Amino acid sequence: MTARSTDADRIAAGIADMYDAFLAGDRARFDSHLHPEVTTWETHLPGPLRSRAELDAYRDGRDAAGQRPALDRLDATALRVDVWNDTAAARYVLVAVPAGSAHAEESRVTDVLRRDGGRWLIVHHHSERVSVGERS
């Protein structure tokens, strides 16, 4: 196994762990995959969030209002990871199934990662909701 494929495997495992942590309600474990200055751009957010502090403020308000998503499934599918030295890009379709629903929601996601102290951390997360099955 090459170093490049090992890094890609580590990144893929990290992304899977991040979404498992979300389902488990383990915010600290979820956040362990994010750089402190991560930018977060998602379709449903009130605008781009330019740091983890801004992301935390958004999540704190959402959670205090009882609006944290309850999901039966959240995972990355059709994952592709490319690594260039200490930089990587992960592209995937994020599948979310709301609790008690049979209908999946899909988002196209691009994560940009940097190697930081031997760990791969997400420095930019971009997610766009799409119609189920619209993956191009």
JSON list of N, CA and C in Angstrom, two decimals, residues 60-95:
[
{"chain": "A", "resi": 60, "resn": "ASP", "atom": "N", "xyz": [-24.92, 25.85, 18.75]},
{"chain": "A", "resi": 60, "resn": "ASP", "atom": "CA", "xyz": [-25.46, 26.12, 20.10]},
{"chain": "A", "resi": 60, "resn": "ASP", "atom": "C", "xyz": [-26.87, 26.68, 20.02]},
{"chain": "A", "resi": 61, "resn": "GLY", "atom": "N", "xyz": [-27.09, 27.64, 19.12]},
{"chain": "A", "resi": 61, "resn": "GLY", "atom": "CA", "xyz": [-28.42, 28.22, 18.96]},
{"chain": "A", "resi": 61, "resn": "GLY", "atom": "C", "xyz": [-29.43, 27.21, 18.44]},
{"chain": "A", "resi": 62, "resn": "ARG", "atom": "N", "xyz": [-29.01, 26.43, 17.45]},
{"chain": "A", "resi": 62, "resn": "ARG", "atom": "CA", "xyz": [-29.89, 25.41, 16.88]},
{"chain": "A", "resi": 62, "resn": "ARG", "atom": "C", "xyz": [-30.28, 24.38, 17.93]},
{"chain": "A", "resi": 63, "resn": "ASP", "atom": "N", "xyz": [-29.28, 23.91, 18.67]},
{"chain": "A", "resi": 63, "resn": "ASP", "atom": "CA", "xyz": [-29.54, 22.88, 19.67]},
{"chain": "A", "resi": 63, "resn": "ASP", "atom": "C", "xyz": [-30.40, 23.41, 20.81]},
{"chain": "A", "resi": 64, "resn": "ALA", "atom": "N", "xyz": [-30.14, 24.65, 21.25]},
{"chain": "A", "resi": 64, "resn": "ALA", "atom": "CA", "xyz": [-30.93, 25.25, 22.33]},
{"chain": "A", "resi": 64, "resn": "ALA", "atom": "C", "xyz": [-32.39, 25.41, 21.91]},
{"chain": "A", "resi": 65, "resn": "ALA", "atom": "N", "xyz": [-32.63, 25.58, 20.62]},
{"chain": "A", "resi": 65, "resn": "ALA", "atom": "CA", "xyz": [-34.00, 25.72, 20.11]},
{"chain": "A", "resi": 65, "resn": "ALA", "atom": "C", "xyz": [-34.64, 24.35, 19.84]},
{"chain": "A", "resi": 66, "resn": "GLY", "atom": "N", "xyz": [-33.91, 23.27, 20.16]},
{"chain": "A", "resi": 66, "resn": "GLY", "atom": "CA", "xyz": [-34.44, 21.92, 19.94]},
{"chain": "A", "resi": 66, "resn": "GLY", "atom": "C", "xyz": [-34.49, 21.52, 18.48]},
{"chain": "A", "resi": 67, "resn": "GLN", "atom": "N", "xyz": [-33.62, 22.09, 17.67]},
{"chain": "A", "resi": 67, "resn": "GLN", "atom": "CA", "xyz": [-33.66, 21.84, 16.23]},
{"chain": "A", "resi": 67, "resn": "GLN", "atom": "C", "xyz": [-32.48, 21.02, 15.71]},
{"chain": "A", "resi": 68, "resn": "ARG", "atom": "N", "xyz": [-31.76, 20.34, 16.62]},
{"chain": "A", "resi": 68, "resn": "ARG", "atom": "CA", "xyz": [-30.68, 19.47, 16.14]},
{"chain": "A", "resi": 68, "resn": "ARG", "atom": "C", "xyz": [-31.31, 18.32, 15.37]},
{"chain": "A", "resi": 69, "resn": "PRO", "atom": "N", "xyz": [-30.83, 18.05, 14.16]},
{"chain": "A", "resi": 69, "resn": "PRO", "atom": "CA", "xyz": [-31.44, 16.99, 13.36]},
{"chain": "A", "resi": 69, "resn": "PRO", "atom": "C", "xyz": [-31.35, 15.63, 14.06]},
{"chain": "A", "resi": 70, "resn": "ALA", "atom": "N", "xyz": [-32.46, 14.91, 14.04]},
{"chain": "A", "resi": 70, "resn": "ALA", "atom": "CA", "xyz": [-32.50, 13.53, 14.53]},
{"chain": "A", "resi": 70, "resn": "ALA", "atom": "C", "xyz": [-32.49, 12.64, 13.29]},
{"chain": "A", "resi": 71, "resn": "LEU", "atom": "N", "xyz": [-31.47, 11.81, 13.17]},
{"chain": "A", "resi": 71, "resn": "LEU", "atom": "CA", "xyz": [-31.29, 11.02, 11.96]},
{"chain": "A", "resi": 71, "resn": "LEU", "atom": "C", "xyz": [-31.15, 9.54, 12.28]},
{"chain": "A", "resi": 72, "resn": "ASP", "atom": "N", "xyz": [-31.66, 8.71, 11.38]},
{"chain": "A", "resi": 72, "resn": "ASP", "atom": "CA", "xyz": [-31.45, 7.27, 11.47]},
{"chain": "A", "resi": 72, "resn": "ASP", "atom": "C", "xyz": [-30.20, 6.85, 10.70]},
{"chain": "A", "resi": 73, "resn": "ARG", "atom": "N", "xyz": [-29.81, 7.66, 9.73]},
{"chain": "A", "resi": 73, "resn": "ARG", "atom": "CA", "xyz": [-28.64, 7.33, 8.90]},
{"chain": "A", "resi": 73, "resn": "ARG", "atom": "C", "xyz": [-27.96, 8.62, 8.48]},
{"chain": "A", "resi": 74, "resn": "LEU", "atom": "N", "xyz": [-26.64, 8.59, 8.48]},
{"chain": "A", "resi": 74, "resn": "LEU", "atom": "CA", "xyz": [-25.84, 9.70, 7.98]},
{"chain": "A", "resi": 74, "resn": "LEU", "atom": "C", "xyz": [-24.49, 9.13, 7.56]},
{"chain": "A", "resi": 75, "resn": "ASP", "atom": "N", "xyz": [-24.29, 9.02, 6.25]},
{"chain": "A", "resi": 75, "resn": "ASP", "atom": "CA", "xyz": [-22.99, 8.49, 5.82]},
{"chain": "A", "resi": 75, "resn": "ASP", "atom": "C", "xyz": [-22.61, 8.97, 4.43]},
{"chain": "A", "resi": 76, "resn": "ALA", "atom": "N", "xyz": [-21.31, 8.91, 4.20]},
{"chain": "A", "resi": 76, "resn": "ALA", "atom": "CA", "xyz": [-20.72, 9.35, 2.94]},
{"chain": "A", "resi": 76, "resn": "ALA", "atom": "C", "xyz": [-20.70, 8.18, 1.96]},
{"chain": "A", "resi": 77, "resn": "THR", "atom": "N", "xyz": [-21.27, 8.40, 0.78]},
{"chain": "A", "resi": 77, "resn": "THR", "atom": "CA", "xyz": [-21.27, 7.38, -0.26]},
{"chain": "A", "resi": 77, "resn": "THR", "atom": "C", "xyz": [-20.54, 7.94, -1.48]},
{"chain": "A", "resi": 78, "resn": "ALA", "atom": "N", "xyz": [-20.18, 7.07, -2.39]},
{"chain": "A", "resi": 78, "resn": "ALA", "atom": "CA", "xyz": [-19.49, 7.46, -3.62]},
{"chain": "A", "resi": 78, "resn": "ALA", "atom": "C", "xyz": [-18.28, 8.35, -3.30]},
{"chain": "A", "resi": 79, "resn": "LEU", "atom": "N", "xyz": [-17.54, 7.95, -2.28]},
{"chain": "A", "resi": 79, "resn": "LEU", "atom": "CA", "xyz": [-16.41, 8.75, -1.77]},
{"chain": "A", "resi": 79, "resn": "LEU", "atom": "C", "xyz": [-15.20, 8.64, -2.70]},
{"chain": "A", "resi": 80, "resn": "ARG", "atom": "N", "xyz": [-14.64, 9.80, -2.99]},
{"chain": "A", "resi": 80, "resn": "ARG", "atom": "CA", "xyz": [-13.38, 9.87, -3.75]},
{"chain": "A", "resi": 80, "resn": "ARG", "atom": "C", "xyz": [-12.44, 10.79, -2.98]},
{"chain": "A", "resi": 81, "resn": "VAL", "atom": "N", "xyz": [-11.23, 10.32, -2.73]},
{"chain": "A", "resi": 81, "resn": "VAL", "atom": "CA", "xyz": [-10.23, 11.10, -2.00]},
{"chain": "A", "resi": 81, "resn": "VAL", "atom": "C", "xyz": [-8.97, 11.19, -2.85]},
{"chain": "A", "resi": 82, "resn": "ASP", "atom": "N", "xyz": [-8.47, 12.40, -3.01]},
{"chain": "A", "resi": 82, "resn": "ASP", "atom": "CA", "xyz": [-7.19, 12.63, -3.67]},
{"chain": "A", "resi": 82, "resn": "ASP", "atom": "C", "xyz": [-6.28, 13.35, -2.70]},
{"chain": "A", "resi": 83, "resn": "VAL", "atom": "N", "xyz": [-5.02, 12.94, -2.69]},
{"chain": "A", "resi": 83, "resn": "VAL", "atom": "CA", "xyz": [-4.03, 13.49, -1.75]},
{"chain": "A", "resi": 83, "resn": "VAL", "atom": "C", "xyz": [-2.86, 14.06, -2.54]},
{"chain": "A", "resi": 84, "resn": "TRP", "atom": "N", "xyz": [-2.46, 15.27, -2.16]},
{"chain": "A", "resi": 84, "resn": "TRP", "atom": "CA", "xyz": [-1.28, 15.92, -2.74]},
{"chain": "A", "resi": 84, "resn": "TRP", "atom": "C", "xyz": [-0.43, 16.42, -1.58]},
{"chain": "A", "resi": 85, "resn": "ASN", "atom": "N", "xyz": [0.57, 15.64, -1.22]},
{"chain": "A", "resi": 85, "resn": "ASN", "atom": "CA", "xyz": [1.45, 15.99, -0.10]},
{"chain": "A", "resi": 85, "resn": "ASN", "atom": "C", "xyz": [0.63, 16.21, 1.17]},
{"chain": "A", "resi": 86, "resn": "ASP", "atom": "N", "xyz": [0.56, 17.44, 1.68]},
{"chain": "A", "resi": 86, "resn": "ASP", "atom": "CA", "xyz": [-0.15, 17.72, 2.93]},
{"chain": "A", "resi": 86, "resn": "ASP", "atom": "C", "xyz": [-1.54, 18.30, 2.72]},
{"chain": "A", "resi": 87, "resn": "THR", "atom": "N", "xyz": [-2.06, 18.18, 1.50]},
{"chain": "A", "resi": 87, "resn": "THR", "atom": "CA", "xyz": [-3.39, 18.68, 1.16]},
{"chain": "A", "resi": 87, "resn": "THR", "atom": "C", "xyz": [-4.18, 17.55, 0.53]},
{"chain": "A", "resi": 88, "resn": "ALA", "atom": "N", "xyz": [-5.49, 17.53, 0.79]},
{"chain": "A", "resi": 88, "resn": "ALA", "atom": "CA", "xyz": [-6.34, 16.50, 0.19]},
{"chain": "A", "resi": 88, "resn": "ALA", "atom": "C", "xyz": [-7.73, 17.07, -0.06]},
{"chain": "A", "resi": 89, "resn": "ALA", "atom": "N", "xyz": [-8.42, 16.42, -0.98]},
{"chain": "A", "resi": 89, "resn": "ALA", "atom": "CA", "xyz": [-9.82, 16.75, -1.25]},
{"chain": "A", "resi": 89, "resn": "ALA", "atom": "C", "xyz": [-10.63, 15.46, -1.19]},
{"chain": "A", "resi": 90, "resn": "ALA", "atom": "N", "xyz": [-11.73, 15.52, -0.48]},
{"chain": "A", "resi": 90, "resn": "ALA", "atom": "CA", "xyz": [-12.67, 14.40, -0.41]},
{"chain": "A", "resi": 90, "resn": "ALA", "atom": "C", "xyz": [-13.98, 14.87, -1.00]},
{"chain": "A", "resi": 91, "resn": "ARG", "atom": "N", "xyz": [-14.50, 14.10, -1.95]},
{"chain": "A", "resi": 91, "resn": "ARG", "atom": "CA", "xyz": [-15.78, 14.41, -2.56]},
{"chain": "A", "resi": 91, "resn": "ARG", "atom": "C", "xyz": [-16.68, 13.21, -2.39]},
{"chain": "A", "resi": 92, "resn": "TYR", "atom": "N", "xyz": [-17.94, 13.48, -2.00]},
{"chain": "A", "resi": 92, "resn": "TYR", "atom": "CA", "xyz": [-18.85, 12.38, -1.74]},
{"chain": "A", "resi": 92, "resn": "TYR", "atom": "C", "xyz": [-20.29, 12.86, -1.74]},
{"chain": "A", "resi": 93, "resn": "VAL", "atom": "N", "xyz": [-21.19, 11.90, -1.74]},
{"chain": "A", "resi": 93, "resn": "VAL", "atom": "CA", "xyz": [-22.61, 12.18, -1.57]},
{"chain": "A", "resi": 93, "resn": "VAL", "atom": "C", "xyz": [-22.94, 11.81, -0.13]},
{"chain": "A", "resi": 94, "resn": "LEU", "atom": "N", "xyz": [-23.42, 12.79, 0.62]},
{"chain": "A", "resi": 94, "resn": "LEU", "atom": "CA", "xyz": [-23.82, 12.55, 2.01]},
{"chain": "A", "resi": 94, "resn": "LEU", "atom": "C", "xyz": [-25.30, 12.17, 2.01]},
{"chain": "A", "resi": 95, "resn": "VAL", "atom": "N", "xyz": [-25.58, 10.99, 2.54]},
{"chain": "A", "resi": 95, "resn": "VAL", "atom": "CA", "xyz": [-26.95, 10.50, 2.62]},
{"chain": "A", "resi": 95, "resn": "VAL", "atom": "C", "xyz": [-27.43, 10.62, 4.06]}
]
